Each structure stands twice: as structure tokens, then as C-alpha cells.
Coordinates of C-alpha atoms and ligand atoms in Angstrom, one line a residue:
M275 CA 0.0 0.0 0.0
P276 CA 1.5 3.4 -1.0
I277 CA 2.7 5.6 1.8
W278 CA 1.6 9.3 1.4
N279 CA 4.9 10.8 2.5
N280 CA 7.4 8.0 2.2
E281 CA 10.4 10.2 3.0
M282 CA 9.0 11.4 6.3
E283 CA 6.9 8.4 7.4
T284 CA 9.8 5.9 7.0
I285 CA 12.6 8.3 8.0
D286 CA 15.5 6.8 9.8
R287 CA 15.3 7.5 13.5
S288 CA 18.6 9.2 13.9
R289 CA 17.7 11.6 11.1
L290 CA 14.3 12.2 12.6
E291 CA 15.8 13.0 16.0
A292 CA 18.3 15.5 14.5
M293 CA 15.4 17.2 12.8
Q294 CA 13.3 17.1 15.9
L295 CA 16.1 18.8 17.9
E296 CA 16.6 21.5 15.4
R297 CA 12.8 22.2 15.2
L298 CA 12.5 22.1 19.0
Q299 CA 15.3 24.6 19.5
K300 CA 13.7 27.0 17.1
T301 CA 10.3 26.6 18.7
V302 CA 11.5 27.1 22.2
K303 CA 13.3 30.3 21.2
K304 CA 10.2 31.5 19.4
V305 CA 7.9 31.1 22.4
Y306 CA 10.6 32.5 24.8
D307 CA 10.7 35.6 22.6
N308 CA 7.0 36.0 21.8
V309 CA 4.8 34.4 24.5
V310 CA 5.0 36.1 27.9
P311 CA 3.7 33.2 30.0
Y312 CA 6.3 30.8 28.5
R313 CA 9.1 33.2 29.1
E314 CA 8.0 33.8 32.7
R315 CA 7.8 30.1 33.4
M316 CA 11.1 29.3 31.8
E317 CA 12.7 32.1 33.8
K318 CA 11.2 30.8 37.0
A319 CA 12.5 27.3 36.1
G320 CA 15.9 28.7 35.4
V321 CA 16.1 27.6 31.7
T322 CA 16.8 29.5 28.6
P323 CA 16.5 28.4 25.0
E324 CA 20.3 27.9 24.9
D325 CA 19.9 25.1 27.5
I326 CA 18.1 22.9 25.0
K327 CA 21.1 21.1 23.6
T328 CA 19.7 17.6 23.2
L329 CA 16.2 16.1 23.0
D330 CA 16.6 14.9 26.6
D331 CA 16.8 18.6 27.6
L332 CA 13.2 18.9 26.8
S333 CA 12.5 17.6 30.3
K334 CA 14.0 20.8 31.7
L335 CA 11.0 22.8 30.4
P336 CA 7.9 23.3 32.4
F337 CA 4.7 21.5 31.5
T338 CA 1.7 23.3 29.9
T339 CA -1.8 22.2 31.1
K340 CA -5.4 22.6 30.0
D341 CA -5.8 25.0 32.9
D342 CA -3.1 27.2 31.4
L343 CA -5.1 27.3 28.2
R344 CA -8.1 28.4 30.2
E345 CA -6.2 31.0 32.1
Y346 CA -4.7 32.6 28.9
Y347 CA -8.0 32.2 27.0
P348 CA -8.4 33.1 24.2
F349 CA -5.2 34.3 22.6
G350 CA -2.7 34.5 25.5
L351 CA -0.5 31.6 24.3
F352 CA -0.4 32.6 20.6
A353 CA 3.1 33.1 19.3
V354 CA 2.3 35.2 16.2
P355 CA 0.4 38.5 15.6
L356 CA -3.3 37.8 15.4
E357 CA -3.5 38.9 11.8
E358 CA -1.4 35.8 10.9
V359 CA -4.1 33.5 12.4
T360 CA -6.4 32.2 9.7
E361 CA -8.5 29.6 11.4
I362 CA -9.8 29.1 14.9
H363 CA -11.2 25.9 16.5
A364 CA -12.5 25.1 19.9
S365 CA -12.4 21.8 21.9
S366 CA -15.6 20.0 22.5
G367 CA -15.6 21.0 26.2
T368 CA -15.9 17.3 27.3
T369 CA -14.2 18.1 30.6
G370 CA -15.0 21.7 31.3
K371 CA -14.7 25.1 29.6
Q372 CA -13.8 25.0 26.0
V373 CA -10.3 25.8 24.9
I374 CA -9.2 27.5 21.7
G375 CA -6.8 26.4 19.1
G376 CA -5.5 28.7 16.5
L377 CA -3.8 28.0 13.1
T378 CA -1.9 30.0 10.6
E379 CA -2.1 29.2 6.9
N380 CA 1.1 27.0 7.3
D381 CA -0.5 25.3 10.3
V382 CA -3.6 24.5 8.2
E383 CA -1.4 23.1 5.5
M384 CA 0.5 20.9 8.0
W385 CA -2.8 19.6 9.3
A386 CA -4.0 18.7 5.8
E387 CA -0.7 16.9 5.3
I388 CA -1.0 14.8 8.5
A389 CA -4.6 14.1 7.8
A390 CA -3.7 13.0 4.3
R391 CA -1.0 10.6 5.8
S392 CA -3.7 9.2 8.1
L393 CA -6.3 8.6 5.4
S394 CA -3.7 7.1 3.1
A395 CA -2.5 4.8 5.8
M396 CA -6.0 3.5 6.1
G397 CA -6.1 2.7 2.4
A398 CA -8.1 5.8 1.1
E399 CA -6.9 7.4 -2.1
K400 CA -8.1 9.4 -5.1
G401 CA -11.3 7.9 -6.3
D402 CA -12.6 7.3 -2.8
V403 CA -15.7 9.1 -1.5
V404 CA -14.9 10.3 2.0
H405 CA -18.1 11.0 4.0
T406 CA -17.3 13.1 7.0
S407 CA -19.9 12.9 9.8
Y408 CA -17.8 14.5 12.5
G409 CA -19.2 17.9 13.5
F410 CA -17.9 21.1 11.8
G411 CA -18.9 23.7 14.3
L412 CA -15.6 24.7 15.9
F413 CA -14.9 21.1 16.6
T414 CA -11.7 20.0 14.7
G415 CA -13.0 16.5 13.7
G416 CA -14.9 17.7 10.6
F417 CA -12.3 19.9 9.2
G418 CA -9.4 17.5 9.8
A419 CA -11.1 14.8 7.9
H420 CA -12.2 17.2 5.1
Y421 CA -8.8 18.7 4.6
G422 CA -7.2 15.3 4.5
A423 CA -9.8 13.9 2.0
R424 CA -9.2 16.9 -0.3
K425 CA -5.5 16.6 0.0
I426 CA -5.4 13.0 -1.2
G427 CA -7.7 13.9 -4.1
A428 CA -10.7 12.0 -2.8
M429 CA -14.2 13.2 -3.3
A430 CA -14.9 15.0 0.1
I431 CA -18.5 15.0 1.5
P432 CA -18.6 17.4 4.4
M433 CA -21.8 16.1 6.0
S434 CA -21.3 17.0 9.6
S435 CA -23.2 15.0 12.2
G436 CA -26.9 14.4 12.9
N437 CA -29.9 13.6 10.7
S438 CA -28.9 10.0 10.4
K439 CA -31.4 8.9 7.9
R440 CA -30.2 11.6 5.5
Q441 CA -26.7 10.4 6.1
I442 CA -27.6 6.9 5.1
K443 CA -29.5 8.1 2.0
L444 CA -26.5 10.2 0.8
M445 CA -24.1 7.4 1.6
K446 CA -26.1 5.2 -0.7
D447 CA -26.7 7.8 -3.4
L448 CA -23.1 9.1 -3.5
G449 CA -21.4 5.7 -3.0
S450 CA -19.4 6.8 0.1
T451 CA -16.4 4.5 0.6
Y452 CA -14.9 6.0 3.8
L453 CA -16.9 7.1 6.8
C454 CA -15.2 9.6 9.2
C455 CA -17.0 10.1 12.6
T456 CA -16.8 9.1 16.3
P457 CA -17.0 5.3 16.8
S458 CA -20.2 5.8 18.8
Y459 CA -21.8 7.7 16.0
A460 CA -20.7 4.9 13.6
M461 CA -22.6 2.5 15.8
S462 CA -25.7 4.7 15.7
L463 CA -25.5 5.0 11.9
A464 CA -25.2 1.3 11.6
E465 CA -28.3 0.9 13.6
V466 CA -30.2 3.4 11.5
L467 CA -29.0 1.6 8.3
Y468 CA -30.6 -1.6 9.5
D469 CA -33.7 0.2 10.8
M470 CA -34.2 1.6 7.4
G471 CA -34.4 -2.0 6.0
Y472 CA -30.9 -2.0 4.5
T473 CA -27.8 -4.1 5.3
K474 CA -24.1 -3.5 4.9
D475 CA -24.5 -4.9 1.4
D476 CA -26.6 -1.9 0.3
I477 CA -23.7 0.6 1.0
S478 CA -20.2 0.8 -0.5
L479 CA -18.2 1.6 2.6
K480 CA -14.8 0.1 2.9
G481 CA -13.2 1.9 5.8
G482 CA -13.9 4.0 8.8
V483 CA -11.8 6.8 10.3
F484 CA -12.9 6.8 13.8
G485 CA -11.6 8.8 16.8
A486 CA -12.2 11.7 19.2
E487 CA -13.3 9.3 22.0
P488 CA -12.0 6.2 23.6
W489 CA -13.3 2.9 22.1
T490 CA -12.3 -0.7 22.7
E491 CA -11.2 -3.5 20.3
E492 CA -14.5 -5.2 21.0
M493 CA -16.3 -2.1 19.8
R494 CA -14.1 -2.1 16.7
R495 CA -15.1 -5.6 15.8
E496 CA -18.7 -4.8 16.3
I497 CA -18.6 -1.8 14.0
E498 CA -16.5 -3.7 11.4
D499 CA -19.0 -6.5 11.4
K500 CA -22.1 -4.3 11.2
L501 CA -20.8 -2.0 8.4
G502 CA -18.7 -4.5 6.6
I503 CA -15.6 -2.3 6.8
K504 CA -12.1 -2.0 8.3
A505 CA -12.4 0.4 11.2
Y506 CA -9.3 2.5 11.9
D507 CA -8.4 4.7 14.9
I508 CA -7.3 8.3 14.6
Y509 CA -6.3 10.6 17.4
G510 CA -5.9 14.3 17.9
L511 CA -6.8 17.2 20.0
T512 CA -7.7 20.8 19.4
E513 CA -4.9 22.2 21.4
V514 CA -2.3 20.5 19.3
V515 CA -4.1 20.7 16.0
G516 CA -6.9 18.1 15.6
P517 CA -7.3 14.6 14.2
G518 CA -4.2 13.3 12.5
V519 CA -1.8 13.8 15.4
S520 CA -1.6 10.0 15.2
Y521 CA -3.2 7.5 12.9
E522 CA -3.5 3.8 12.5
C523 CA -2.1 1.9 9.5
T524 CA -3.6 -1.2 8.0
E525 CA -1.7 -3.3 10.6
Q526 CA -4.2 -1.9 13.2
A527 CA -1.4 -2.1 15.8
G528 CA -1.3 1.3 17.4
M529 CA -1.4 4.8 16.0
H530 CA 1.7 6.3 14.4
I531 CA 2.6 9.7 15.8
N532 CA 3.6 12.3 13.3
E533 CA 6.9 12.8 15.0
D534 CA 8.3 15.3 12.5
H535 CA 5.7 17.7 13.9
F536 CA 5.1 16.6 17.4
I537 CA 7.4 15.2 20.1
A538 CA 5.6 12.7 22.3
E539 CA 6.7 11.9 25.9
V540 CA 4.9 9.6 28.3
I541 CA 5.0 10.6 31.9
D542 CA 3.9 9.3 35.3
P543 CA 0.9 11.5 35.9
E544 CA 1.7 11.7 39.6
T545 CA 5.4 12.5 39.5
G546 CA 5.8 14.0 36.1
E547 CA 8.8 11.7 35.4
T548 CA 9.2 10.0 32.0
V549 CA 8.2 6.3 32.1
P550 CA 10.2 3.7 30.2
D551 CA 9.3 2.9 26.5
G552 CA 6.3 0.6 26.5
S553 CA 4.9 1.6 29.9
M554 CA 1.5 3.2 30.5
G555 CA 1.4 6.8 31.3
E556 CA 0.1 10.3 30.4
L557 CA 0.8 11.5 26.9
V558 CA 2.6 14.8 26.6
F559 CA 3.1 16.6 23.3
T560 CA 5.4 19.4 22.2
C561 CA 4.6 21.0 18.8
I562 CA 7.8 21.7 16.9
T563 CA 6.5 23.1 13.6
K564 CA 3.3 25.0 14.7
E565 CA 3.3 28.7 14.2
A566 CA 0.1 30.1 15.8
M567 CA 0.1 28.2 19.1
P568 CA 3.1 25.9 19.6
L569 CA 2.4 24.1 22.9
I570 CA 5.4 23.1 24.9
R571 CA 5.1 19.8 26.9
Y572 CA 1.3 19.9 26.8
R573 CA -0.2 17.4 29.2
T574 CA -3.0 15.7 27.3
R575 CA -4.3 13.7 30.4
D576 CA -4.8 10.8 27.9
L577 CA -3.4 7.5 29.2
C578 CA -1.6 5.2 26.8
V579 CA 1.5 3.3 26.0
V580 CA 4.0 4.5 23.3
T581 CA 6.5 2.2 21.6
K582 CA 9.3 3.0 19.1
Q583 CA 9.4 -0.6 17.9
K584 CA 9.2 -0.7 14.1
C585 CA 5.8 -1.4 12.6
K586 CA 5.3 -4.1 9.9
C587 CA 4.0 -1.4 7.5
G588 CA 7.5 0.1 7.2
R589 CA 6.7 3.4 8.9
T590 CA 9.2 4.4 11.5
F591 CA 7.1 6.8 13.6
A592 CA 6.5 5.7 17.1
R593 CA 3.1 4.2 17.8
M594 CA 0.7 4.9 20.7
S595 CA -1.8 2.4 22.0
K596 CA -5.5 3.3 22.1
P597 CA -5.9 5.7 25.0
V598 CA -7.7 3.8 27.8
G599 CA -9.2 7.1 28.8
R600 CA -8.2 10.4 30.3
T601 CA -6.9 10.7 33.8
D602 CA -10.1 12.7 34.5
D603 CA -12.3 9.9 33.1
M604 CA -11.1 7.5 35.7
L605 CA -13.8 6.9 38.2
I606 CA -12.9 6.1 41.8
I607 CA -15.6 3.8 43.1
R608 CA -15.3 2.5 46.6
G609 CA -11.6 3.3 46.4
V610 CA -11.1 1.2 43.2
N611 CA -10.0 2.9 39.9
V612 CA -12.4 2.1 37.1
F613 CA -12.2 3.2 33.4
P614 CA -15.4 3.2 31.4
S615 CA -13.5 1.3 28.7
Q616 CA -13.1 -1.7 31.1
I617 CA -16.9 -1.9 31.3
E618 CA -17.3 -1.5 27.6
E619 CA -14.9 -4.4 27.0
V620 CA -17.1 -6.8 29.1
L621 CA -20.3 -5.6 27.5
M622 CA -19.1 -6.0 24.0
R623 CA -18.2 -9.6 24.3
T624 CA -21.5 -10.6 25.8
D625 CA -24.2 -12.0 23.5
G626 CA -27.8 -10.9 23.8
I627 CA -27.1 -7.2 24.6
A628 CA -26.9 -4.3 22.3
P629 CA -23.7 -2.1 22.2
Y630 CA -25.4 0.8 24.0
Y631 CA -24.8 1.4 27.7
Q632 CA -24.8 4.0 30.4
I633 CA -22.8 4.1 33.6
I634 CA -24.3 5.8 36.6
V635 CA -22.3 6.4 39.7
D636 CA -23.9 7.7 42.9
R637 CA -23.4 7.8 46.6
V638 CA -26.1 6.3 48.7
N639 CA -25.8 6.0 52.5
N640 CA -22.1 7.1 52.3
K641 CA -21.4 4.3 49.9
D642 CA -20.6 4.6 46.2
T643 CA -22.9 2.8 43.9
L644 CA -22.2 1.7 40.3
D645 CA -25.2 1.1 38.0
V646 CA -24.6 -0.2 34.5
L647 CA -27.7 0.2 32.2
I648 CA -27.5 -2.2 29.3
E649 CA -29.9 -2.4 26.4
I650 CA -31.2 -5.9 25.5
S651 CA -30.6 -6.6 21.9
S652 CA -33.8 -6.4 19.8
M653 CA -32.6 -9.3 17.6
G654 CA -32.4 -12.9 18.5
M655 CA -33.0 -12.5 22.2
S656 CA -35.8 -14.4 24.0
D657 CA -37.7 -12.3 26.5
E658 CA -38.2 -15.1 28.9
I659 CA -37.7 -13.8 32.4
R660 CA -35.4 -16.7 33.2
D661 CA -33.1 -15.9 30.3
L662 CA -32.9 -12.3 31.3
E663 CA -32.1 -13.1 34.8
Q664 CA -29.3 -15.4 33.6
L665 CA -28.0 -12.7 31.4
T666 CA -28.0 -10.2 34.2
K667 CA -26.1 -12.7 36.4
N668 CA -23.5 -13.4 33.8
V669 CA -22.8 -9.8 33.1
S670 CA -22.5 -9.0 36.8
K671 CA -20.1 -11.8 37.3
E672 CA -17.9 -10.7 34.4
L673 CA -17.9 -7.1 35.5
L674 CA -16.9 -8.2 39.0
S675 CA -14.0 -10.1 37.7
A676 CA -12.9 -7.3 35.4
L677 CA -13.3 -4.4 37.8
G678 CA -12.9 -6.0 41.2
I679 CA -16.1 -4.3 42.5
K680 CA -19.7 -5.2 42.2
A681 CA -21.9 -3.4 39.7
N682 CA -25.7 -3.3 39.6
V683 CA -26.6 -4.5 36.1
K684 CA -29.9 -3.2 34.9
L685 CA -31.3 -4.4 31.6
V686 CA -33.3 -1.8 29.7
E687 CA -35.6 -2.0 26.7
P688 CA -34.1 -1.8 23.2
K689 CA -33.5 1.8 22.0
T690 CA -33.9 3.5 25.3
I691 CA -30.4 4.7 25.8
T692 CA -29.6 8.0 24.0
R693 CA -27.8 7.6 20.7
S694 CA -24.6 9.5 20.2
E695 CA -24.0 11.9 17.3
G696 CA -20.6 13.0 18.4
K697 CA -18.7 12.2 21.6
A698 CA -20.8 9.7 23.6
V699 CA -21.5 10.6 27.2
R700 CA -21.1 7.2 28.8
V701 CA -20.9 8.2 32.5
I702 CA -23.3 10.1 34.7
D703 CA -21.5 10.7 38.0
K704 CA -24.2 12.0 40.3
R705 CA -21.6 12.4 43.1
I706 CA -20.2 15.4 41.2
L707 CA -23.6 16.9 40.2
R708 CA -24.6 17.3 43.9
Ligands
LIG832 P1 -12.2 17.9 24.5 O1 -11.1 17.7 25.5 O2 -13.1 19.0 24.9 O3 -12.9 16.6 24.2 P2 -11.2 17.7 21.8 O4 -12.5 17.8 21.0 O5 -10.1 18.5 21.2 O6 -11.4 18.3 23.2 O7 -10.8 16.2 21.9 C1 -9.5 15.7 22.2 C2 -9.6 14.6 23.1 O8 -10.4 13.5 22.6 C3 -8.3 13.9 23.4 O9 -7.5 14.6 24.3 C4 -8.7 12.5 23.8 O10 -9.0 12.5 25.2 C5 -9.9 12.3 23.0 N1 -9.6 11.5 21.8 C6 -9.3 11.9 20.6 N2 -9.1 10.9 19.7 C7 -9.1 9.8 20.4 C8 -9.0 8.4 20.1 N3 -8.7 8.0 18.9 N4 -9.1 7.5 21.2 C9 -9.4 7.9 22.4 N5 -9.6 9.2 22.7 C10 -9.5 10.1 21.8
LIG833 ZN1 2.2 0.8 10.8

């Protein structure tokens, strides 16, 4: 399969690292000279741009956090005059106040390039019809996929999300071959496809470009099966640029990080120390080519594993595992750490239930409670009470062994859990709402 930018994507690591160092030094100097908060922090930490002599010296620089972006909202961390900024995006606000990302024309070009690498790695090319059902309203998902699709010369369909029946109709009429959206919306679209009386044989989809939220391997198989496609993972964040920061290749063995534009570190979220290659930790990015808002050591709060081991596809860029979630997605229930993705894993491998669920955490009589609402599948499931009781028992047992704590499993009628059109809201934590 052709590689979009063979020279970069298969670059020798020593050449890559030399390039990274040069770009890092330039970026650090630029923010030191142009962005007051960066200069102040570096002064406080006792570092100057001249202290960055090797890539390891990166660890001398202070971290940047989402709170910093909120504090300097909207333009306080921009490194160019505002008239150079040609596009603004905002995060979805999943974990609080939205943050802004700004791009110069060169930044937009870089984004199109990394999105093109991503789509190509997933097998898309000129002649494909790329149907983008990520949102476009300030969210980066829609534009990232759109710029990438145009760049590879595909026919770009900027649908945006919602109005699922219309999505299916156009998918059929236009012969869409790649679908770009959140994995949870892909599931919803699959459901609507079948509800409309069609099957995967009535559409021409080959591949899916799914990201913007955590999803499990089990969910991947479910979507692949329902839509008759290969479902690929893509990762990105507004602060850094958007989807395409990293992308899966057809090996489906982790997402290649575009290391000529971003340096990735993995740290222990408690201590801030770098963890060894291949260990789980919080992902930290430094932008080394961005002009408008080059973030230095930005703490993503996403937890994953990064490896530099070579991939079978020939690309040399390091790969990150599917993020299990964000540090702030982690629920602490009766003192036990629980990620929603652990629950999803169990549910997806159980027969008789639909892939829609809702997690409700509460505090009753000073004790945390965990309710897991699961839809019964409308197809092929007997509604005999005995069978339903058995199903509840099985799921409870599996959840107990996966999580180490007891969950109250509640089966609900088909189609009662709200369907996602963007990022799915899996958890309602009533302890926070009170
Ligand atoms: P928000 O933080 O408001 O959701 P964004 O819309 O910019 O902001 O989303 C970026 C975040 O989405 C990432 O930090 C990460 O938590 C999540 N994300 C993006 N892509 C993926 C993916 N492929 N797998 C898991 N999580 C992802
Ligand atoms: Zn690969």
C-alpha cells in the first residue's frame, strides 16, 4: 500500500531525531521571545532556549496544562500576531470550559498533510468518496477529515453529524467508501441503516476513520461486522491541531505519531517523570512546527503506551496504543479505579445485549454505587424472564472479575439509551452533580 509521504513516514530515527532537535530549539526560542507566560515560566524554572542542547533537555522545560489554556484564553499563548491567524477551532468541552486552538495558513497546510497521511495509511486514495460525519462547528473533527480527504484527491463529502437517515441516504446515493466520525456515531449510523431496512451490502463503505473518544477493540469488531468495513483509529486534540496527530495503518497495531511535527513523551501523571518505553502513562506533546500556538510539553491527560518498535507497515514513527481514557475519566468507586472502557470491554463480548450502555455512579448512605444500564438486543433475544435473569447474572459476574467491584446491572428495553451523534456521554456521575 503506498505511503503518502514516504520520505517522512519511513525516516531513519537518527535523522528524525536530528530534525526534531533543530525544530524544538527554534520553537523554544520562538515562544521564549514571543509568549510572555512561557518566558516567565522558563525564567522561573531557570532555563533559557540555549539550555536545550539535546532532545533529553526537553524535560527541563515546564509542562503546559489545560488550565493554562483556560487561564490565557483566548489568545494568550499565541506566538504570532493575530493577523497571521487564519483559522480558529475550539475543543468539545468534554471536561469543562472549551479551549481555543489557532492556526496560521502554514498550520492548516501541516494539518492537511498529516490528515492525508492518516487517510492514506487507512487505504483511502483518489477515487474514494470520503463521507465526514464529524461535527464542523468549531470542533476539529470535521475539518481535519475534510482537509485530509481533499489533499489525497478523494471526493470529500462534508456532511457533519446528525440527521442520520439523511446520512444513510446520501451514503447510498453518492457511494461513500470511507466514513469519518466518532465510533459511537458509527454504531448509531449502523443501527439506522438496519432500521431503514438495509444491510451492509446496500452501501459501499470500505473503511472507517474513527476517533475523538475512547473505544475498545471489542467495539471495533462490532462496527466492522455491522458495516462490513475495516475500522481505523485516529487521534488528535484541538490544542495540538486536531485529528491526525496520530493514525493507525492497516496493521491496526497502534497509532503512528507524526513525529516530524510533534514530540511525544509519556510521563507518570503523579510524579511528572518520564516512564520507560512501552509503559502506560500520560501522553505529553510538544509542537515543533506549529506557528500560531506551539504548545510546549502539553499534558493531554490521555493515558496510553508508546512504543518505538518498528511497525510491519514500514513506517518508523512511534506508535501509541488506544488511549484507555483520560486521567479525569477515571472513576474512583469505593476506592477502586475504574475506566469506562473496562466496562465496555465486558459488555461488547456478551451475547444478547446491544452495544449501548450508560454508567451511573452515585453515593447512597455514604457508599458509592455503580449502576450499569444495558440495552437488550432487539434481535435474537428471548424475553423469557429466566433468560434475562441469567443474562444479568452473567454480566454482573464478568464485571466483578474485570473491575474488582460489584456493579448493579440493569437491563433496559431496546432503543432507550440516548444515541450519540458526536462524543458519547457514557458516564453520569451524580456524586459530582450534587
Ligand atoms: P475535549 O477535550 O473537549 O474533548 P477535543 O474535542 O479536542 O477536546 O478532543 C480531544 C480529546 O479527545 C483527546 O484529548 C482525547 O481525550 C480524545 N480522543 C481523541 N481521539 C481519540 C482516540 N482515537 N481515542 C481515544 N480518545 C481520543
Ligand atoms: Zn504501521
